[in-house]
DNA sequence: TTTGAAATTACAACTGT
DNA sequence: ACAGTTGTAATTTCAAA
């Protein structure tokens, strides 16, 4: 994980469709060497996968909210229960007064309400506190 | 934006490196037709770009926190001020008691503290409330 | 949808450190 | 051994019929 690896990852975050030739040129390497480096970054799990970034509003997920989930039991083994709710994009165990923080995307606020209902149905969940996003300034890749 | 488009996007979210032939086979289309559909999805902005997903811990961003930012002024034009802090991965204007919610990734808690210091330096910011993530259950693409 | 040329990737064998 | 370079065959992309 040296400076060249970081530069490669940064380039791929910007546009994973770049050719290895262009990638190599950007970091001062041949196409073959760039290819080999990227292969190893994938192998080591530094690069998990290549995906497409989607406009949420265009696919019917225009409503974004963060929900603090309070619990009266140990939530450490509840990952699957949260994952079963398709509208939940992220779920994290947190320090502090609440127990779990989830990021939810729905088409409407009615659907958001329904997600809250399903959150309450999870074992141990005793409360929720939803924060609706009015405007997203930006969302960008993991910082390097 | 029909079921085939949705299936294409879902496939690309899983692995954007798939060939158009494989992509077409997955949704019952020829390679050329799949190619044309994906081109249009990009053109319409449904697909914003193709990126790589990176393991945050592997690139020195093992600490994740969400910070509620309180403000005593209109924050609607402050996007650039937040974007100038490289460790901020997301920034959203929110409804509720706080004004802005930011997602922060750093290598250490000391660096997290430094980000909070730089947040206070933004015009109008009057307070912060950080929530540190202990464990990430999952992070996945925008739901379809 | 099929076709075919151009580009790209993946995989060599090879070179220097 | 290790990382990089060049060369090449197999794939894939992409525009046109």
mmCIF file of C-alpha atoms (C1' of nucleotides) in Angstrom:
data_model
loop_
_atom_site.group_PDB
_atom_site.id
_atom_site.type_symbol
_atom_site.label_atom_id
_atom_site.label_comp_id
_atom_site.label_asym_id
_atom_site.label_seq_id
_atom_site.Cartn_x
_atom_site.Cartn_y
_atom_site.Cartn_z
ATOM 1 C CA UNK A 1 0.000 0.000 0.000
ATOM 2 C CA UNK A 2 2.345 2.734 -1.227
ATOM 3 C CA UNK A 3 1.668 6.042 -2.946
ATOM 4 C CA UNK A 4 1.212 4.363 -6.336
ATOM 5 C CA UNK A 5 -1.432 2.014 -4.958
ATOM 6 C CA UNK A 6 -3.231 4.974 -3.430
ATOM 7 C CA UNK A 7 -3.124 6.850 -6.733
ATOM 8 C CA UNK A 8 -4.498 3.800 -8.541
ATOM 9 C CA UNK A 9 -7.373 3.435 -6.080
ATOM 10 C CA UNK A 10 -8.135 7.143 -6.324
ATOM 11 C CA UNK A 11 -8.264 6.914 -10.119
ATOM 12 C CA UNK A 12 -10.537 3.884 -9.993
ATOM 13 C CA UNK A 13 -12.857 5.586 -7.502
ATOM 14 C CA UNK A 14 -13.238 8.427 -9.988
ATOM 15 C CA UNK A 15 -13.823 6.144 -12.943
ATOM 16 C CA UNK A 16 -13.486 2.388 -12.723
ATOM 17 C CA UNK A 17 -13.956 2.168 -16.478
ATOM 18 C CA UNK A 18 -10.509 3.551 -17.277
ATOM 19 C CA UNK A 19 -8.257 1.277 -19.293
ATOM 20 C CA UNK A 20 -5.157 -0.148 -17.660
ATOM 21 C CA UNK A 21 -3.126 1.809 -20.181
ATOM 22 C CA UNK A 22 -4.663 5.112 -19.033
ATOM 23 C CA UNK A 23 -4.410 4.003 -15.433
ATOM 24 C CA UNK A 24 -0.739 3.191 -15.829
ATOM 25 C CA UNK A 25 -0.043 6.490 -17.588
ATOM 26 C CA UNK A 26 -1.684 8.370 -14.708
ATOM 27 C CA UNK A 27 0.661 6.843 -12.145
ATOM 28 C CA UNK A 28 3.778 6.381 -14.284
ATOM 29 C CA UNK A 29 3.516 2.654 -14.940
ATOM 30 C CA UNK A 30 2.968 0.363 -17.894
ATOM 31 C CA UNK A 31 -0.457 -1.124 -18.521
ATOM 32 C CA UNK A 32 0.753 -4.550 -17.432
ATOM 33 C CA UNK A 33 2.176 -3.287 -14.140
ATOM 34 C CA UNK A 34 -0.965 -1.306 -13.382
ATOM 35 C CA UNK A 35 -3.018 -4.397 -14.100
ATOM 36 C CA UNK A 36 -0.938 -6.506 -11.728
ATOM 37 C CA UNK A 37 -1.158 -3.919 -8.942
ATOM 38 C CA UNK A 38 -4.917 -3.652 -9.256
ATOM 39 C CA UNK A 39 -5.227 -7.448 -9.294
ATOM 40 C CA UNK A 40 -3.357 -7.611 -5.987
ATOM 41 C CA UNK A 41 -5.411 -4.802 -4.465
ATOM 42 C CA UNK A 42 -8.516 -6.844 -5.247
ATOM 43 C CA UNK A 43 -6.932 -10.046 -3.952
ATOM 44 C CA UNK A 44 -6.011 -8.381 -0.650
ATOM 45 C CA UNK A 45 -9.521 -7.011 -0.300
ATOM 46 C CA UNK A 46 -8.492 -3.357 -0.435
ATOM 47 C CA UNK A 47 -10.769 -3.086 -3.474
ATOM 48 C CA UNK A 48 -13.942 -4.988 -2.595
ATOM 49 C CA UNK A 49 -15.741 -4.728 -5.924
ATOM 50 C CA UNK A 50 -16.512 -2.464 -8.831
ATOM 51 C CA UNK A 51 -20.037 -1.011 -8.878
ATOM 52 C CA UNK A 52 -22.138 1.678 -10.457
ATOM 53 C CA UNK A 53 -23.319 4.733 -8.573
ATOM 54 C CA UNK A 54 -27.035 5.230 -9.055
ATOM 55 C CA UNK A 55 -29.147 8.374 -8.753
ATOM 56 C CA UNK A 56 -31.518 7.410 -5.912
ATOM 57 C CA UNK A 57 -34.346 9.688 -7.067
ATOM 58 C CA UNK A 58 -34.243 8.152 -10.550
ATOM 59 C CA UNK A 59 -34.871 4.645 -9.217
ATOM 60 C CA UNK A 60 -37.657 5.547 -6.822
ATOM 61 C CA UNK A 61 -35.725 6.205 -3.613
ATOM 62 C CA UNK A 62 -36.049 9.958 -3.372
ATOM 63 C CA UNK A 63 -36.630 10.068 0.378
ATOM 64 C CA UNK A 64 -33.547 9.703 2.584
ATOM 65 C CA UNK A 65 -33.601 9.451 6.381
ATOM 66 C CA UNK A 66 -31.274 8.444 9.187
ATOM 67 C CA UNK A 67 -32.895 6.575 12.049
ATOM 68 C CA UNK A 68 -31.458 6.180 15.535
ATOM 69 C CA UNK A 69 -32.761 2.881 16.883
ATOM 70 C CA UNK A 70 -33.026 2.459 20.653
ATOM 71 C CA UNK A 71 -32.899 -1.025 22.106
ATOM 72 C CA UNK A 72 -33.305 -2.657 25.476
ATOM 73 C CA UNK A 73 -31.247 -5.719 24.600
ATOM 74 C CA UNK A 74 -27.922 -6.660 23.056
ATOM 75 C CA UNK A 75 -28.140 -5.861 19.341
ATOM 76 C CA UNK A 76 -24.776 -7.249 18.289
ATOM 77 C CA UNK A 77 -26.295 -10.308 16.627
ATOM 78 C CA UNK A 78 -29.138 -8.560 14.849
ATOM 79 C CA UNK A 79 -27.420 -7.744 11.562
ATOM 80 C CA UNK A 80 -29.643 -10.126 9.593
ATOM 81 C CA UNK A 81 -32.840 -8.623 11.011
ATOM 82 C CA UNK A 82 -31.818 -5.195 9.723
ATOM 83 C CA UNK A 83 -30.546 -6.576 6.425
ATOM 84 C CA UNK A 84 -33.952 -8.158 5.845
ATOM 85 C CA UNK A 85 -35.435 -4.685 5.417
ATOM 86 C CA UNK A 86 -34.541 -3.866 1.820
ATOM 87 C CA UNK A 87 -34.924 -0.115 2.254
ATOM 88 C CA UNK A 88 -32.097 -0.013 4.809
ATOM 89 C CA UNK A 89 -28.916 0.940 2.986
ATOM 90 C CA UNK A 90 -26.568 1.004 5.985
ATOM 91 C CA UNK A 91 -26.752 -0.258 9.565
ATOM 92 C CA UNK A 92 -24.164 0.480 12.243
ATOM 93 C CA UNK A 93 -23.832 -0.339 15.926
ATOM 94 C CA UNK A 94 -23.038 2.913 17.692
ATOM 95 C CA UNK A 95 -21.722 4.213 20.985
ATOM 96 C CA UNK A 96 -23.987 6.585 22.860
ATOM 97 C CA UNK A 97 -27.611 6.686 23.904
ATOM 98 C CA UNK A 98 -29.071 4.868 20.894
ATOM 99 C CA UNK A 99 -27.949 1.394 19.852
ATOM 100 C CA UNK A 100 -28.085 1.207 16.063
ATOM 101 C CA UNK A 101 -27.976 3.859 13.362
ATOM 102 C CA UNK A 102 -29.578 3.023 10.028
ATOM 103 C CA UNK A 103 -29.684 4.846 6.705
ATOM 104 C CA UNK A 104 -33.038 4.403 4.955
ATOM 105 C CA UNK A 105 -34.103 5.214 1.391
ATOM 106 C CA UNK A 106 -37.742 5.068 0.286
ATOM 107 C CA UNK A 107 -39.900 6.525 -2.451
ATOM 108 C CA UNK A 108 -42.303 8.311 -0.105
ATOM 109 C CA UNK A 109 -42.603 9.329 3.535
ATOM 110 C CA UNK A 110 -45.435 6.807 3.875
ATOM 111 C CA UNK A 111 -42.970 4.063 3.006
ATOM 112 C CA UNK A 112 -40.527 5.538 5.494
ATOM 113 C CA UNK A 113 -43.184 5.217 8.150
ATOM 114 C CA UNK A 114 -43.662 1.590 7.168
ATOM 115 C CA UNK A 115 -39.935 0.959 7.598
ATOM 116 C CA UNK A 116 -40.160 2.399 11.115
ATOM 117 C CA UNK A 117 -43.013 -0.003 11.792
ATOM 118 C CA UNK A 118 -40.854 -2.927 10.653
ATOM 119 C CA UNK A 119 -37.946 -1.684 12.762
ATOM 120 C CA UNK A 120 -40.148 -1.822 15.849
ATOM 121 C CA UNK A 121 -40.902 -5.436 15.007
ATOM 122 C CA UNK A 122 -37.226 -6.405 15.480
ATOM 123 C CA UNK A 123 -36.504 -8.139 18.801
ATOM 124 C CA UNK A 124 -35.159 -5.744 21.407
ATOM 125 C CA UNK A 125 -36.034 -2.530 19.569
ATOM 126 C CA UNK A 126 -37.730 -0.112 21.951
ATOM 127 C CA UNK A 127 -37.772 3.136 20.025
ATOM 128 C CA UNK A 128 -36.760 5.063 16.903
ATOM 129 C CA UNK A 129 -35.856 8.625 16.165
ATOM 130 C CA UNK A 130 -35.932 9.498 12.471
ATOM 131 C CA UNK A 131 -34.116 12.437 10.877
ATOM 132 C CA UNK A 132 -35.280 13.272 7.366
ATOM 133 C CA UNK A 133 -32.754 14.666 4.877
ATOM 134 C CA UNK A 134 -33.924 17.829 3.115
ATOM 135 C CA UNK A 135 -30.980 18.172 0.744
ATOM 136 C CA UNK A 136 -27.839 16.133 0.153
ATOM 137 C CA UNK A 137 -24.804 18.389 -0.221
ATOM 138 C CA UNK A 138 -22.648 15.532 -1.472
ATOM 139 C CA UNK A 139 -21.875 11.825 -1.161
ATOM 140 C CA UNK A 140 -18.424 10.725 -2.204
ATOM 141 C CA UNK A 141 -16.117 7.692 -2.016
ATOM 142 C CA UNK A 142 -14.139 6.618 1.027
ATOM 143 C CA UNK A 143 -11.429 9.253 1.576
ATOM 144 C CA UNK A 144 -7.798 8.355 0.880
ATOM 145 C CA UNK B 1 -37.133 2.539 -16.524
ATOM 146 C CA UNK B 2 -38.808 -0.858 -16.755
ATOM 147 C CA UNK B 3 -38.051 -4.175 -15.061
ATOM 148 C CA UNK B 4 -35.222 -4.938 -17.486
ATOM 149 C CA UNK B 5 -33.525 -1.632 -16.724
ATOM 150 C CA UNK B 6 -33.851 -2.356 -13.028
ATOM 151 C CA UNK B 7 -32.358 -5.816 -13.497
ATOM 152 C CA UNK B 8 -29.474 -4.323 -15.467
ATOM 153 C CA UNK B 9 -28.751 -1.751 -12.773
ATOM 154 C CA UNK B 10 -28.941 -4.410 -10.084
ATOM 155 C CA UNK B 11 -26.446 -6.556 -11.967
ATOM 156 C CA UNK B 12 -24.082 -3.645 -12.456
ATOM 157 C CA UNK B 13 -24.307 -2.724 -8.771
ATOM 158 C CA UNK B 14 -23.181 -6.254 -7.936
ATOM 159 C CA UNK B 15 -20.353 -6.266 -10.460
ATOM 160 C CA UNK B 16 -19.807 -3.462 -12.934
ATOM 161 C CA UNK B 17 -17.029 -5.462 -14.566
ATOM 162 C CA UNK B 18 -19.429 -7.901 -16.232
ATOM 163 C CA UNK B 19 -19.320 -8.059 -20.005
ATOM 164 C CA UNK B 20 -22.351 -6.882 -21.937
ATOM 165 C CA UNK B 21 -22.773 -10.448 -23.168
ATOM 166 C CA UNK B 22 -23.093 -11.759 -19.592
ATOM 167 C CA UNK B 23 -25.255 -8.799 -18.678
ATOM 168 C CA UNK B 24 -27.579 -9.453 -21.589
ATOM 169 C CA UNK B 25 -27.818 -13.150 -20.774
ATOM 170 C CA UNK B 26 -28.797 -12.297 -17.194
ATOM 171 C CA UNK B 27 -31.772 -10.233 -18.319
ATOM 172 C CA UNK B 28 -32.706 -12.059 -21.534
ATOM 173 C CA UNK B 29 -31.196 -9.643 -24.044
ATOM 174 C CA UNK B 30 -28.479 -9.679 -26.673
ATOM 175 C CA UNK B 31 -25.151 -8.075 -25.830
ATOM 176 C CA UNK B 32 -25.824 -5.192 -28.180
ATOM 177 C CA UNK B 33 -29.252 -4.472 -26.723
ATOM 178 C CA UNK B 34 -27.879 -4.590 -23.177
ATOM 179 C CA UNK B 35 -25.109 -2.229 -24.225
ATOM 180 C CA UNK B 36 -27.578 0.254 -25.681
ATOM 181 C CA UNK B 37 -29.804 0.142 -22.586
ATOM 182 C CA UNK B 38 -26.874 0.778 -20.266
ATOM 183 C CA UNK B 39 -25.657 3.623 -22.493
ATOM 184 C CA UNK B 40 -29.045 5.297 -22.164
ATOM 185 C CA UNK B 41 -29.143 4.749 -18.404
ATOM 186 C CA UNK B 42 -25.820 6.593 -18.203
ATOM 187 C CA UNK B 43 -26.982 9.310 -20.547
ATOM 188 C CA UNK B 44 -30.144 9.915 -18.489
ATOM 189 C CA UNK B 45 -28.069 10.087 -15.322
ATOM 190 C CA UNK B 46 -29.673 7.048 -13.707
ATOM 191 C CA UNK B 47 -26.177 5.571 -13.600
ATOM 192 C CA UNK B 48 -23.884 8.356 -12.450
ATOM 193 C CA UNK B 49 -20.526 6.594 -12.760
ATOM 194 C CA UNK B 50 -18.717 3.344 -12.205
ATOM 195 C CA UNK B 51 -16.463 3.166 -9.151
ATOM 196 C CA UNK B 52 -14.650 0.742 -6.913
ATOM 197 C CA UNK B 53 -15.744 -0.024 -3.377
ATOM 198 C CA UNK B 54 -12.821 0.259 -1.000
ATOM 199 C CA UNK B 55 -12.277 -1.307 2.435
ATOM 200 C CA UNK B 56 -11.997 1.803 4.630
ATOM 201 C CA UNK B 57 -9.793 0.160 7.253
ATOM 202 C CA UNK B 58 -7.325 -0.969 4.586
ATOM 203 C CA UNK B 59 -6.744 2.593 3.393
ATOM 204 C CA UNK B 60 -6.376 4.184 6.803
ATOM 205 C CA UNK B 61 -9.951 5.243 7.541
ATOM 206 C CA UNK B 62 -10.860 2.751 10.220
ATOM 207 C CA UNK B 63 -12.774 5.208 12.403
ATOM 208 C CA UNK B 64 -16.317 6.068 11.336
ATOM 209 C CA UNK B 65 -18.546 8.661 12.998
ATOM 210 C CA UNK B 66 -21.734 10.553 12.262
ATOM 211 C CA UNK B 67 -21.796 14.160 13.407
ATOM 212 C CA UNK B 68 -24.906 16.282 13.946
ATOM 213 C CA UNK B 69 -23.898 19.871 13.275
ATOM 214 C CA UNK B 70 -25.897 22.646 14.958
ATOM 215 C CA UNK B 71 -25.967 26.067 13.364
ATOM 216 C CA UNK B 72 -27.307 29.500 14.176
ATOM 217 C CA UNK B 73 -27.480 30.638 10.551
ATOM 218 C CA UNK B 74 -28.758 29.467 7.184
ATOM 219 C CA UNK B 75 -26.523 26.586 6.084
ATOM 220 C CA UNK B 76 -28.018 26.041 2.640
ATOM 221 C CA UNK B 77 -25.060 27.607 0.852
ATOM 222 C CA UNK B 78 -22.315 25.963 2.881
ATOM 223 C CA UNK B 79 -21.789 22.850 0.780
ATOM 224 C CA UNK B 80 -18.300 23.927 -0.299
ATOM 225 C CA UNK B 81 -17.186 24.548 3.284
ATOM 226 C CA UNK B 82 -18.061 20.975 4.215
ATOM 227 C CA UNK B 83 -16.625 19.550 1.013
ATOM 228 C CA UNK B 84 -13.308 21.241 1.830
ATOM 229 C CA UNK B 85 -12.869 18.828 4.725
ATOM 230 C CA UNK B 86 -11.532 15.721 3.004
ATOM 231 C CA UNK B 87 -12.506 13.353 5.809
ATOM 232 C CA UNK B 88 -16.208 14.151 5.333
ATOM 233 C CA UNK B 89 -17.695 11.459 3.131
ATOM 234 C CA UNK B 90 -21.294 12.706 3.149
ATOM 235 C CA UNK B 91 -23.029 15.935 4.155
ATOM 236 C CA UNK B 92 -26.806 16.416 4.306
ATOM 237 C CA UNK B 93 -29.094 19.266 5.319
ATOM 238 C CA UNK B 94 -31.619 17.805 7.725
ATOM 239 C CA UNK B 95 -34.970 18.598 9.283
ATOM 240 C CA UNK B 96 -35.047 18.660 13.042
ATOM 241 C CA UNK B 97 -33.041 20.179 15.848
ATOM 242 C CA UNK B 98 -29.635 19.991 14.175
ATOM 243 C CA UNK B 99 -28.897 21.579 10.773
ATOM 244 C CA UNK B 100 -26.436 19.337 8.972
ATOM 245 C CA UNK B 101 -25.549 15.673 9.310
ATOM 246 C CA UNK B 102 -22.091 14.587 8.189
ATOM 247 C CA UNK B 103 -20.445 11.189 7.851
ATOM 248 C CA UNK B 104 -16.770 11.286 8.789
ATOM 249 C CA UNK B 105 -13.989 8.732 8.279
ATOM 250 C CA UNK B 106 -10.573 9.078 9.897
ATOM 251 C CA UNK B 107 -7.660 6.858 10.847
ATOM 252 C CA UNK B 108 -7.786 7.694 14.552
ATOM 253 C CA UNK B 109 -10.059 9.327 17.108
ATOM 254 C CA UNK B 110 -7.506 12.143 17.382
ATOM 255 C CA UNK B 111 -8.096 12.925 13.738
ATOM 256 C CA UNK B 112 -11.837 12.776 14.352
ATOM 257 C CA UNK B 113 -11.377 15.396 17.040
ATOM 258 C CA UNK B 114 -9.467 17.530 14.554
ATOM 259 C CA UNK B 115 -12.352 17.286 12.087
ATOM 260 C CA UNK B 116 -14.724 18.515 14.800
ATOM 261 C CA UNK B 117 -12.376 21.469 15.342
ATOM 262 C CA UNK B 118 -12.508 22.290 11.624
ATOM 263 C CA UNK B 119 -16.305 21.954 11.620
ATOM 264 C CA UNK B 120 -16.525 24.595 14.354
ATOM 265 C CA UNK B 121 -14.477 26.887 12.128
ATOM 266 C CA UNK B 122 -17.257 26.921 9.497
ATOM 267 C CA UNK B 123 -19.366 30.107 9.530
ATOM 268 C CA UNK B 124 -22.610 29.644 11.433
ATOM 269 C CA UNK B 125 -21.674 26.376 13.139
ATOM 270 C CA UNK B 126 -22.531 26.573 16.838
ATOM 271 C CA UNK B 127 -22.159 23.006 18.014
ATOM 272 C CA UNK B 128 -21.502 19.366 17.128
ATOM 273 C CA UNK B 129 -22.661 16.048 18.466
ATOM 274 C CA UNK B 130 -20.562 13.090 17.331
ATOM 275 C CA UNK B 131 -21.721 9.476 17.331
ATOM 276 C CA UNK B 132 -18.913 6.947 16.919
ATOM 277 C CA UNK B 133 -19.627 3.698 15.074
ATOM 278 C CA UNK B 134 -18.507 0.579 16.955
ATOM 279 C CA UNK B 135 -19.336 -1.944 14.242
ATOM 280 C CA UNK B 136 -20.770 -1.659 10.743
ATOM 281 C CA UNK B 137 -23.395 -4.343 10.134
ATOM 282 C CA UNK B 138 -23.470 -3.621 6.411
ATOM 283 C CA UNK B 139 -23.269 -0.931 3.745
ATOM 284 C CA UNK B 140 -24.894 -1.710 0.442
ATOM 285 C CA UNK B 141 -25.909 0.009 -2.815
ATOM 286 C CA UNK B 142 -28.970 2.198 -3.254
ATOM 287 C CA UNK B 143 -32.023 -0.110 -3.003
ATOM 288 C CA UNK B 144 -34.035 -0.884 -6.134
ATOM 289 C "C1'" DT C 1 -30.020 -8.419 -33.839
ATOM 290 C "C1'" DT C 2 -25.950 -9.401 -36.163
ATOM 291 C "C1'" DT C 3 -21.551 -8.117 -37.877
ATOM 292 C "C1'" DG C 4 -16.766 -6.693 -37.928
ATOM 293 C "C1'" DA C 5 -13.090 -3.535 -36.960
ATOM 294 C "C1'" DA C 6 -10.746 -1.270 -33.082
ATOM 295 C "C1'" DA C 7 -9.640 -1.302 -28.447
ATOM 296 C "C1'" DT C 8 -8.743 -3.581 -24.277
ATOM 297 C "C1'" DT C 9 -7.714 -7.161 -21.272
ATOM 298 C "C1'" DA C 10 -5.286 -11.116 -19.651
ATOM 299 C "C1'" DC C 11 -1.365 -13.726 -19.860
ATOM 300 C "C1'" DA C 12 2.842 -14.804 -21.434
ATOM 301 C "C1'" DA C 13 8.186 -14.706 -21.512
ATOM 302 C "C1'" DC C 14 11.752 -11.634 -20.393
ATOM 303 C "C1'" DT C 15 14.675 -7.965 -17.834
ATOM 304 C "C1'" DG C 16 16.586 -5.612 -14.221
ATOM 305 C "C1'" DT C 17 16.913 -4.841 -9.140
ATOM 306 C "C1'" DA D 1 12.245 -13.593 -5.387
ATOM 307 C "C1'" DC D 2 10.069 -9.358 -6.845
ATOM 308 C "C1'" DA D 3 8.175 -5.765 -9.532
ATOM 309 C "C1'" DG D 4 8.086 -3.842 -14.082
ATOM 310 C "C1'" DT D 5 8.291 -4.013 -19.346
ATOM 311 C "C1'" DT D 6 7.101 -5.514 -23.733
ATOM 312 C "C1'" DG D 7 4.632 -8.533 -26.843
ATOM 313 C "C1'" DT D 8 0.607 -11.259 -28.136
ATOM 314 C "C1'" DA D 9 -3.700 -13.971 -28.228
ATOM 315 C "C1'" DA D 10 -8.368 -13.904 -26.668
ATOM 316 C "C1'" DT D 11 -12.136 -10.935 -25.329
ATOM 317 C "C1'" DT D 12 -14.804 -7.210 -25.366
ATOM 318 C "C1'" DT D 13 -16.500 -2.905 -26.850
ATOM 319 C "C1'" DC D 14 -18.918 -0.120 -29.979
ATOM 320 C "C1'" DA D 15 -20.752 1.741 -34.129
ATOM 321 C "C1'" DA D 16 -22.911 0.595 -38.481
ATOM 322 C "C1'" DA D 17 -25.717 -2.246 -41.460
#
